[in-house]
Coordinates of C-alpha atoms in Angstrom, one line a residue:
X88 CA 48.1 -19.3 -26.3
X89 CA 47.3 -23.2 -26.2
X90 CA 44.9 -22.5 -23.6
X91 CA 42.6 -20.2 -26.0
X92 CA 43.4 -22.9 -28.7
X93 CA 42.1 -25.6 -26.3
X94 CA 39.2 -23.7 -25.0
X95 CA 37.6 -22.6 -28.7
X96 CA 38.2 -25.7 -30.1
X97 CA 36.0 -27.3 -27.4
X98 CA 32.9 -25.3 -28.2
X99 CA 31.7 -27.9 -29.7
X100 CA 31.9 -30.5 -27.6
X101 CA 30.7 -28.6 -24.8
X102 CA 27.9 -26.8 -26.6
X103 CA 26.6 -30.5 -27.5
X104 CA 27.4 -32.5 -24.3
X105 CA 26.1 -29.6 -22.3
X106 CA 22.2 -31.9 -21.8
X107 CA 24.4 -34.9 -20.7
X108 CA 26.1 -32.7 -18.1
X109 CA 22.4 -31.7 -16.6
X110 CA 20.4 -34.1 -18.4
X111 CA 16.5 -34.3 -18.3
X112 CA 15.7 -36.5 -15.1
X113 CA 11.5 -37.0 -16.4
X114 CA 12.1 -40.9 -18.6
X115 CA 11.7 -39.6 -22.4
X116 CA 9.5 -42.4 -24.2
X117 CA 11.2 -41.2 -27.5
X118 CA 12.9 -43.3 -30.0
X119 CA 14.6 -40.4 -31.9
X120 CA 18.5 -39.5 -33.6
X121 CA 19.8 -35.7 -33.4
X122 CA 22.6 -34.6 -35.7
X123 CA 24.6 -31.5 -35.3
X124 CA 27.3 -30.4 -37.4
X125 CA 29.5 -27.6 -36.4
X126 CA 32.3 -25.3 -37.4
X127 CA 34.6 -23.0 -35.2
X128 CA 36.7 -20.7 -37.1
X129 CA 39.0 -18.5 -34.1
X130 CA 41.6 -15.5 -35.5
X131 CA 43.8 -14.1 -32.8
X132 CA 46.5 -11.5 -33.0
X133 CA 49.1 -10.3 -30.2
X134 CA 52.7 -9.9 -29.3
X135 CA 53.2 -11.3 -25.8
X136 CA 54.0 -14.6 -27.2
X137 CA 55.1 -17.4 -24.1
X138 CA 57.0 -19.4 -26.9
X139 CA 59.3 -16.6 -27.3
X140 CA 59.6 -15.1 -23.8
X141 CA 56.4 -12.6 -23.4
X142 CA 56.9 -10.6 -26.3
X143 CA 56.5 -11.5 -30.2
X144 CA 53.8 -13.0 -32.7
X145 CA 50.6 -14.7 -31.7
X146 CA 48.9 -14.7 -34.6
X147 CA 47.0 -17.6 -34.8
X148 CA 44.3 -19.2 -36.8
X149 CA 42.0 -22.4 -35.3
X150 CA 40.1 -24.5 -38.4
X151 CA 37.0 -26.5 -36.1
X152 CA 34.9 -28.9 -37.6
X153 CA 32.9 -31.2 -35.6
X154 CA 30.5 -33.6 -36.1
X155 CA 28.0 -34.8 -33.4
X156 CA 25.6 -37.6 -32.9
X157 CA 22.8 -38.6 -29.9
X158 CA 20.6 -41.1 -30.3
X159 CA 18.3 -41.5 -27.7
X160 CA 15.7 -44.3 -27.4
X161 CA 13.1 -44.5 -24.3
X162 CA 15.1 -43.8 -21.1
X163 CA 19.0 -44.1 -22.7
X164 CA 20.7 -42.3 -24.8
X165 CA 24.3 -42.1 -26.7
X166 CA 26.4 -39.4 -27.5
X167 CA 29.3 -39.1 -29.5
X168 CA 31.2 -36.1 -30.4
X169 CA 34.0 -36.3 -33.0
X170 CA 36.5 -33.4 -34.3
X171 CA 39.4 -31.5 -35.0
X172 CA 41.3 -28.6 -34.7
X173 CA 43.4 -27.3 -37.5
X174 CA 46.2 -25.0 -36.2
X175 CA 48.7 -22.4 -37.9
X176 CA 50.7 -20.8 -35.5
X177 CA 53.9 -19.2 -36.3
X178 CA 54.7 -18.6 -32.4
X179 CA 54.9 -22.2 -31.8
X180 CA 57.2 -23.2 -34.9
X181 CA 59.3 -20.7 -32.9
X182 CA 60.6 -23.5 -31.4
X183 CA 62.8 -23.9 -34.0
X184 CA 63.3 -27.8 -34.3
X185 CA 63.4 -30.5 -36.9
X186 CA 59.5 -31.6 -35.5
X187 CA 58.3 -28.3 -34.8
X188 CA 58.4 -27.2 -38.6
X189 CA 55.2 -28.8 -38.5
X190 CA 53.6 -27.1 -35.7
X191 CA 52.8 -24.1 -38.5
X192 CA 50.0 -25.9 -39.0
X193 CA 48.8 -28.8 -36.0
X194 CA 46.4 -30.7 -35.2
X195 CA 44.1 -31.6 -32.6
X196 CA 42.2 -34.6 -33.1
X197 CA 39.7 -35.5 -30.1
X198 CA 36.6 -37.9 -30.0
X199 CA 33.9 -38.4 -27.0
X200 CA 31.5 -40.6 -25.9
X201 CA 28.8 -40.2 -23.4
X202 CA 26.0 -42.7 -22.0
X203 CA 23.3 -41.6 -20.2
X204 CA 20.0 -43.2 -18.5
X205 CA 16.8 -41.9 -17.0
X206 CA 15.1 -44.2 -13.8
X207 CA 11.5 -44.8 -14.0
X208 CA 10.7 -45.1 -10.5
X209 CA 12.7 -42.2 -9.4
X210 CA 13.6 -38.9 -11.3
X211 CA 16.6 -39.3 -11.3
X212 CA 19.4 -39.7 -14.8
X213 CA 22.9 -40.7 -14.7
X214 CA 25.2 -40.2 -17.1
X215 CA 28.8 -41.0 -17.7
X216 CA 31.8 -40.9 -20.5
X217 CA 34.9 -41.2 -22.1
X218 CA 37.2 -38.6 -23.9
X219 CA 40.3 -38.6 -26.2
X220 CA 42.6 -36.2 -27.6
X221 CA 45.9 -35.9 -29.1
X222 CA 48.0 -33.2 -30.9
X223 CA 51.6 -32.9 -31.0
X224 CA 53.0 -32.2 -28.0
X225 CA 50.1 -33.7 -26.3
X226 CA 48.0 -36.5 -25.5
X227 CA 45.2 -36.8 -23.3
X228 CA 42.0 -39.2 -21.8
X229 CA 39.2 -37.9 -19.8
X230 CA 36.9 -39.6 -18.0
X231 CA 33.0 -38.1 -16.3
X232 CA 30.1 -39.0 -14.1
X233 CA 27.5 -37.5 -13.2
X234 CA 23.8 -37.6 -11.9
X235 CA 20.6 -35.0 -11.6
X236 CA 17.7 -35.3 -9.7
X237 CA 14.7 -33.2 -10.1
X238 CA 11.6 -32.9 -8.1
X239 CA 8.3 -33.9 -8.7
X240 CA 6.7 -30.2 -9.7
X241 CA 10.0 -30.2 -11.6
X242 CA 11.0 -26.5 -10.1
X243 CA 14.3 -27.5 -8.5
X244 CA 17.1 -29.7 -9.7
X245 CA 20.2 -31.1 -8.0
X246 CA 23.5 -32.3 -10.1
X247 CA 26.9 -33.5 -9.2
X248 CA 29.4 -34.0 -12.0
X249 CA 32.9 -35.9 -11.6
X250 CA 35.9 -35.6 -14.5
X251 CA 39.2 -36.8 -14.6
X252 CA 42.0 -36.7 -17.1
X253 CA 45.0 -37.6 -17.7
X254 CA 47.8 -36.1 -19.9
X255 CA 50.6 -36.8 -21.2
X256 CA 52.7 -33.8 -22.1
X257 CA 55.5 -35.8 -24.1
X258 CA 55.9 -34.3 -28.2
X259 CA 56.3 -36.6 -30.9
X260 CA 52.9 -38.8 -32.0
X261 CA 51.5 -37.0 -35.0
X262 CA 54.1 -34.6 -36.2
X263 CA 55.3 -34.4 -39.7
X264 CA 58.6 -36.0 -40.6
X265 CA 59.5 -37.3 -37.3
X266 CA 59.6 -40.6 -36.2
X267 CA 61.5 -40.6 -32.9
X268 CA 61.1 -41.2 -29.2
X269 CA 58.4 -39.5 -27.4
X270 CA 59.8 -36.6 -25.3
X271 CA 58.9 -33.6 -24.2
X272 CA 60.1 -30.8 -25.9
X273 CA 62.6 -27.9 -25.1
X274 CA 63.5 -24.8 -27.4
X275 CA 66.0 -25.5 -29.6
X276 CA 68.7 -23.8 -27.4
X277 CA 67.7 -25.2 -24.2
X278 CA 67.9 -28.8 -24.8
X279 CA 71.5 -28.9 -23.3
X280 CA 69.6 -30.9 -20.3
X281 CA 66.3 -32.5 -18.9
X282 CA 64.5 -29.5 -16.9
X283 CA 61.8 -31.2 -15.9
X284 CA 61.3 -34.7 -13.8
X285 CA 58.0 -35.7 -15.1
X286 CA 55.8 -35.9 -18.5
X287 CA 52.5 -36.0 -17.2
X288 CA 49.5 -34.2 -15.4
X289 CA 46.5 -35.7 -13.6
X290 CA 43.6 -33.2 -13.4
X291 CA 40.5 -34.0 -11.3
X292 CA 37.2 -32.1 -10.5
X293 CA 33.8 -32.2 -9.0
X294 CA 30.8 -28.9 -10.1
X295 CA 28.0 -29.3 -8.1
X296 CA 24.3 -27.8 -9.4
X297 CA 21.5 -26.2 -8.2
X298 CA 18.7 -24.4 -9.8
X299 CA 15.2 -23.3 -8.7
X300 CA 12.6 -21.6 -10.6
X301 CA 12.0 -18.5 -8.6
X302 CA 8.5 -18.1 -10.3
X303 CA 7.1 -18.4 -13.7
X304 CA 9.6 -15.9 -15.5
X305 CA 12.9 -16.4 -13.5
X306 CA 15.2 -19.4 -13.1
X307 CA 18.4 -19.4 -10.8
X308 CA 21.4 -21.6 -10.7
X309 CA 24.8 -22.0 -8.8
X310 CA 27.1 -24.0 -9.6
X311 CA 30.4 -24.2 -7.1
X312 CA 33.3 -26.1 -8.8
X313 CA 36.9 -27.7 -6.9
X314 CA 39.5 -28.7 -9.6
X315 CA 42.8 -30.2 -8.7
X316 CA 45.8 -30.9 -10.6
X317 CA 49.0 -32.5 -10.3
X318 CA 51.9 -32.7 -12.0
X319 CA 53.5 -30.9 -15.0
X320 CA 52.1 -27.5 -14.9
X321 CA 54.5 -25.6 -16.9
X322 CA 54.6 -25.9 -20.6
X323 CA 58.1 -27.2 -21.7
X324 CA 58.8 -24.9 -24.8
X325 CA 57.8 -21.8 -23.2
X326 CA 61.1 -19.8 -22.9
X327 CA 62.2 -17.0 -19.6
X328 CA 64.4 -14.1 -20.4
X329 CA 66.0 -13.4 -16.7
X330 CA 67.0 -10.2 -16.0
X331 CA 71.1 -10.8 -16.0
X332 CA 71.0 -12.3 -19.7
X333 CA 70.5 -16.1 -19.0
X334 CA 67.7 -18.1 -20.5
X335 CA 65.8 -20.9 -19.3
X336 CA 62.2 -22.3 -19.3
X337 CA 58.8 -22.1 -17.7
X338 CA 58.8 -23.1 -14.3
X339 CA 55.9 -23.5 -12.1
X340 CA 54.5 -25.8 -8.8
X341 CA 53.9 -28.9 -9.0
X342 CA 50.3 -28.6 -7.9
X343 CA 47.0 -26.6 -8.3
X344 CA 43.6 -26.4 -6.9
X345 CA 41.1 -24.1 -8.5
X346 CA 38.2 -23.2 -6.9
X347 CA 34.9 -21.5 -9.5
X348 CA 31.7 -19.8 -7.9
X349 CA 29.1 -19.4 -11.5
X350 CA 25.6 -17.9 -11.0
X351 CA 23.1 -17.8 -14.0
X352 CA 19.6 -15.6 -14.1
X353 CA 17.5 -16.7 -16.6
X354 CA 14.1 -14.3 -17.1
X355 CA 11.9 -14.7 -19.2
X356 CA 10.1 -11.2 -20.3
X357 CA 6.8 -10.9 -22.4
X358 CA 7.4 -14.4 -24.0
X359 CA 9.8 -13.1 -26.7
X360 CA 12.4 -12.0 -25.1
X361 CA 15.0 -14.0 -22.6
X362 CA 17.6 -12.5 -20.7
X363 CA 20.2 -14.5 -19.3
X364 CA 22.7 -13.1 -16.7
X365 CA 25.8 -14.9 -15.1
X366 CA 28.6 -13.7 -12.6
X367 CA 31.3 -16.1 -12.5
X368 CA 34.1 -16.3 -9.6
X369 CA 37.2 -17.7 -9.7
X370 CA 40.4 -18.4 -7.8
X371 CA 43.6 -20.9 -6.7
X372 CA 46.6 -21.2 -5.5
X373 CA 48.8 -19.5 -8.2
X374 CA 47.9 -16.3 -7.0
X375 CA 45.0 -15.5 -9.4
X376 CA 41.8 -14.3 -8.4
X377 CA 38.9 -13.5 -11.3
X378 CA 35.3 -12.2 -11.7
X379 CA 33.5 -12.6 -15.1
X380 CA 29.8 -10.9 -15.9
X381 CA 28.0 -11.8 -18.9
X382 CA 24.7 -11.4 -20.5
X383 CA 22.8 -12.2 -23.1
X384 CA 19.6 -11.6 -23.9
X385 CA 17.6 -13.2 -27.1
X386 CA 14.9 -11.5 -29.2
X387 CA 12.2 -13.9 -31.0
X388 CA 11.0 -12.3 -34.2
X389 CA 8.9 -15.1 -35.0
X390 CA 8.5 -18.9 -33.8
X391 CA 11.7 -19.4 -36.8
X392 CA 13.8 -16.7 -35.6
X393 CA 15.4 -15.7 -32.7
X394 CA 18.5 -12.8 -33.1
X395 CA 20.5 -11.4 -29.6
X396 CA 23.5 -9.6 -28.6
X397 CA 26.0 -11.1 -25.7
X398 CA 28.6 -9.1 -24.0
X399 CA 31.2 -10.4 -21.2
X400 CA 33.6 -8.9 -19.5
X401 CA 36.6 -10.6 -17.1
X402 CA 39.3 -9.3 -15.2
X403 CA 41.9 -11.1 -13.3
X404 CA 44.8 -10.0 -10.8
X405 CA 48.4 -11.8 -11.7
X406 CA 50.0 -14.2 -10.0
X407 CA 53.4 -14.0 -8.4
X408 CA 54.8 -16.2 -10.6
X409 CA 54.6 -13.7 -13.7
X410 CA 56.9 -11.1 -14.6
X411 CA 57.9 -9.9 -18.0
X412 CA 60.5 -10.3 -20.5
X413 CA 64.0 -9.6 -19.1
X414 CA 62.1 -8.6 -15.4
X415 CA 62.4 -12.8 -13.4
X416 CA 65.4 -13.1 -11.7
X417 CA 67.2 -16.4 -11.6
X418 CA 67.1 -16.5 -7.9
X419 CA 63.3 -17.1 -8.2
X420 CA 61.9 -20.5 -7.6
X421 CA 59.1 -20.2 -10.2
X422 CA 58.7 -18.1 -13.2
X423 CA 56.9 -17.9 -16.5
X424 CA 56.3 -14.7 -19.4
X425 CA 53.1 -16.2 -20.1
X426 CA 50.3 -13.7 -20.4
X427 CA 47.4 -15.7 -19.3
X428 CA 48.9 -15.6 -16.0
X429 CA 49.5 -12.1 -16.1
X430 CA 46.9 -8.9 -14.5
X431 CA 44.4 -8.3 -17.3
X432 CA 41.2 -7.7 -18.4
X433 CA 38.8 -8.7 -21.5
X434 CA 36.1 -7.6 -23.2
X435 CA 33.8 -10.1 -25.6
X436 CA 31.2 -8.2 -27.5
X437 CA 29.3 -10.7 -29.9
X438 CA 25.8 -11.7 -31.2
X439 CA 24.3 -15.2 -32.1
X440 CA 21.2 -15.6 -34.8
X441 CA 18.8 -18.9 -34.8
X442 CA 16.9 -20.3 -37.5
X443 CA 14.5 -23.4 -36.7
X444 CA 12.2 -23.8 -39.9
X445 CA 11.4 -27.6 -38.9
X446 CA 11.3 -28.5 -42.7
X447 CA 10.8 -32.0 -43.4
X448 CA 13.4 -33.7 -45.4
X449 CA 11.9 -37.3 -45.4
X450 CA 9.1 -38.9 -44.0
X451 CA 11.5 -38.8 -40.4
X452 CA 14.2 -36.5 -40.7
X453 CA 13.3 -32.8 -40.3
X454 CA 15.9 -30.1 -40.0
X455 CA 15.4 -28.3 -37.1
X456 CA 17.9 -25.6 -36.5
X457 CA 20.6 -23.1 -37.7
X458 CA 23.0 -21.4 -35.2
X459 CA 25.4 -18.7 -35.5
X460 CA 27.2 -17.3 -34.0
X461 CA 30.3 -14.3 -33.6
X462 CA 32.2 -12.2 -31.1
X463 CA 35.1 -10.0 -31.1
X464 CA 37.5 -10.0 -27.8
X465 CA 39.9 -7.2 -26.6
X466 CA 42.1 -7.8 -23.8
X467 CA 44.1 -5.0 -22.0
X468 CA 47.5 -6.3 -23.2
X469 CA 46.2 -5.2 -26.7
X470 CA 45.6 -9.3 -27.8
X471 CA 42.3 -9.2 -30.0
X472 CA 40.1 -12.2 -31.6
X473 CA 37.5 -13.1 -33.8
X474 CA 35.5 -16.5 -33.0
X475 CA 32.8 -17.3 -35.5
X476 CA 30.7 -21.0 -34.9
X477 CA 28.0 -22.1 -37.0
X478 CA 26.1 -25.0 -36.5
X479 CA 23.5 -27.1 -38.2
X480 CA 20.9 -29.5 -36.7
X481 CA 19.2 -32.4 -37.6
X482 CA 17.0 -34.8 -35.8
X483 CA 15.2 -38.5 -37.2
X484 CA 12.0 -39.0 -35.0
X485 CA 11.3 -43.1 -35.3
X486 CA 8.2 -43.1 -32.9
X487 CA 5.4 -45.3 -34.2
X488 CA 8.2 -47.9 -35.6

């Protein structure tokens, strides 16, 4: 369940940072400020809940507002990306301690900061940043690099992306009524002893990209990514129901590598229509394996307007380490109930709308675009959501100054 929370309440970030990852490698003589503000709203109901063993609530509700700046000026440019995540999740206060009566409603509170610079000599822009986020079992910093090169007819482009982060998995810095030690955090009827020997988790990745325009209507990219983590993997307050009555927690290796294939189409057909295709493959060491294929293709009703469908569908086989509720034996050196480990498939059906009237405001600032978006996901193990984002930006061109 945290790993949906995490994932929609990043689309923000993402969906901004997303030009510093594969920035523009031509020197922008441009002295100019865009503005986006953004807001995620995610519903999502279920009853294979990890908290409580694989089976009760997950209702959950994410609140997402972000706010995001980049001002660019000649060959740099800045980027920050501020927001939150407003949680209510009655799974988690399933946890059923003193500080988990405020994990009803949590909080994630994260904040980025990207630097970027394009060579004049050689087309060639590096970028690189810094990332923070907290919430109440967690804390983390992340840390990326990257570069893009593109050639001279500007047909082909080459990047290479590097991330860190580091986490710290230890409960205690911004829930209500608690003032305590940090420590990582057990069901209330597990807390008889330590069960795990660390607090924290180290992840670390490289993506490499490549795209090449095929010919005037087609563009194709790869984009192989390694990820490796260390560390704790598990997730402390997620309970195991074994088969001869006991109870214990999540257990899982100490280690992880992650290996992602993605392939994006993008054609361009008649000049008002884009289709954009993707496959995406996906596999590690827990035992999963994955293949997600997704398109979207967007209609333009006028130069303001532009309306499209999306539709994705994934499918992944379990790993080893899953079973059920009342189905791990105690025997077993790894086990967890948790669902996103589990066999399953999805379905996201959805549809985005954009606006870009270019209306002036002042002399400098025009507002230049209005995005929404919705989709509706099904997976097999009847867990359903709604995610709608909207977004509004604006952009202060000081050329001439």
């Amino acid at each position: 369940m945290k790993k949906i929370v995490f994932l929609i309440g990043s689309i923000a970030f993402f969906s901004f940072m997303a030009g510093a990852q594969q920035p523009e490698t031509t020197p922008t003589k441009v002295n100019k400020l865009d503005i986006e503000v953004v807001y995620n709203h995610y519903v999502q109901d279920g009853n294979n809940s990890a908290v409580t063993g694989g089976e009760g609530t997950e209702k959950l509700t994410v609140y997402g507002p972000a706010l995001n700046f980049k001002k660019t000026k000649k060959n740099n440019a800045i980027g920050v990306n501020l927001g939150v995540d407003i949680i209510s999740s009655a799974s988690t206060d399933a946890i059923n301690f003193i500080e988990s009566s405020a994990s009803r409603i949590d909080a994630r509170i994260y904040a980025n900061a990207t630097v970027e610079h394009s060579f004049d000599k050689i087309p060639i822009t590096m970028y690189g940043g810094i990332g923070f986020s907290i919430e109440s079992d967690y804390t983390s910093i992340g840390y990326k690099l990257g570069a893009a090169h593109t050639n001279k007819e500007k047909l082909r482009t080459f990047s290479v992306a590097l991330a860190m982060y580091n986490d710290d998995l230890r409960w205690g810095r911004i829930t209500r009524k608690y003032t305590g030690p940090l420590r990582l955090i057990y069901p209330s009827e597990l807390r008889y002893k330590e069960w795990y020997e660390t607090y924290k988790r180290n992840t670390y990745s490289i993506t490499l990209g490549f795209s090449q325009a095929i010919n005037k209507r087609n563009v194709l990219a790869v984009f192989p990514q390694l990820t490796l983590q260390r560390g704790l993997l598990a997730t402390p307050f997620h309970r195991i129901y074994f088969n001869d009555g006991s109870q214990g927690v999540e257990q899982l290796p100490g280690q992880r590598n992650k290996f992602g294939l993605a392939t994006t189409l993008n054609s361009f057909v008649g000049g008002k229509t884009i289709i954009k295709n993707s496959v995406q493959l996906y596999t590690d060491n827990f035992g999963i394996n994955s293949i997600a294929l997704e398109n979207e293709t967007i209609f333009k009703l006028s130069a303001a307007v532009a309306l499209g469908p999306n539709v994705r569908w994934y499918t992944q086989n379990g790993s080893p380490y899953f079973a059920p509720i009342l189905q791990h034996s105690t025997a077993e050196n790894y086990y967890t109930s948790d669902y996103d480990l589990a066999s399953f498939s999805t379905v996201q059906l959805g549809a985005v709308a954009k606006y870009k009237p270019y209306k002036m405001i002042s002399k400098q600032v025009f507002f230049n675009t209005i995005i929404l978006r919705y989709a509706y996901l099904h997976r097999s193990n009847q867990l359903v959501a709604h995610i709608i984002s909207v977004g509004f930006q604006l952009a202060a061109d000081k050329n001439g100054q």
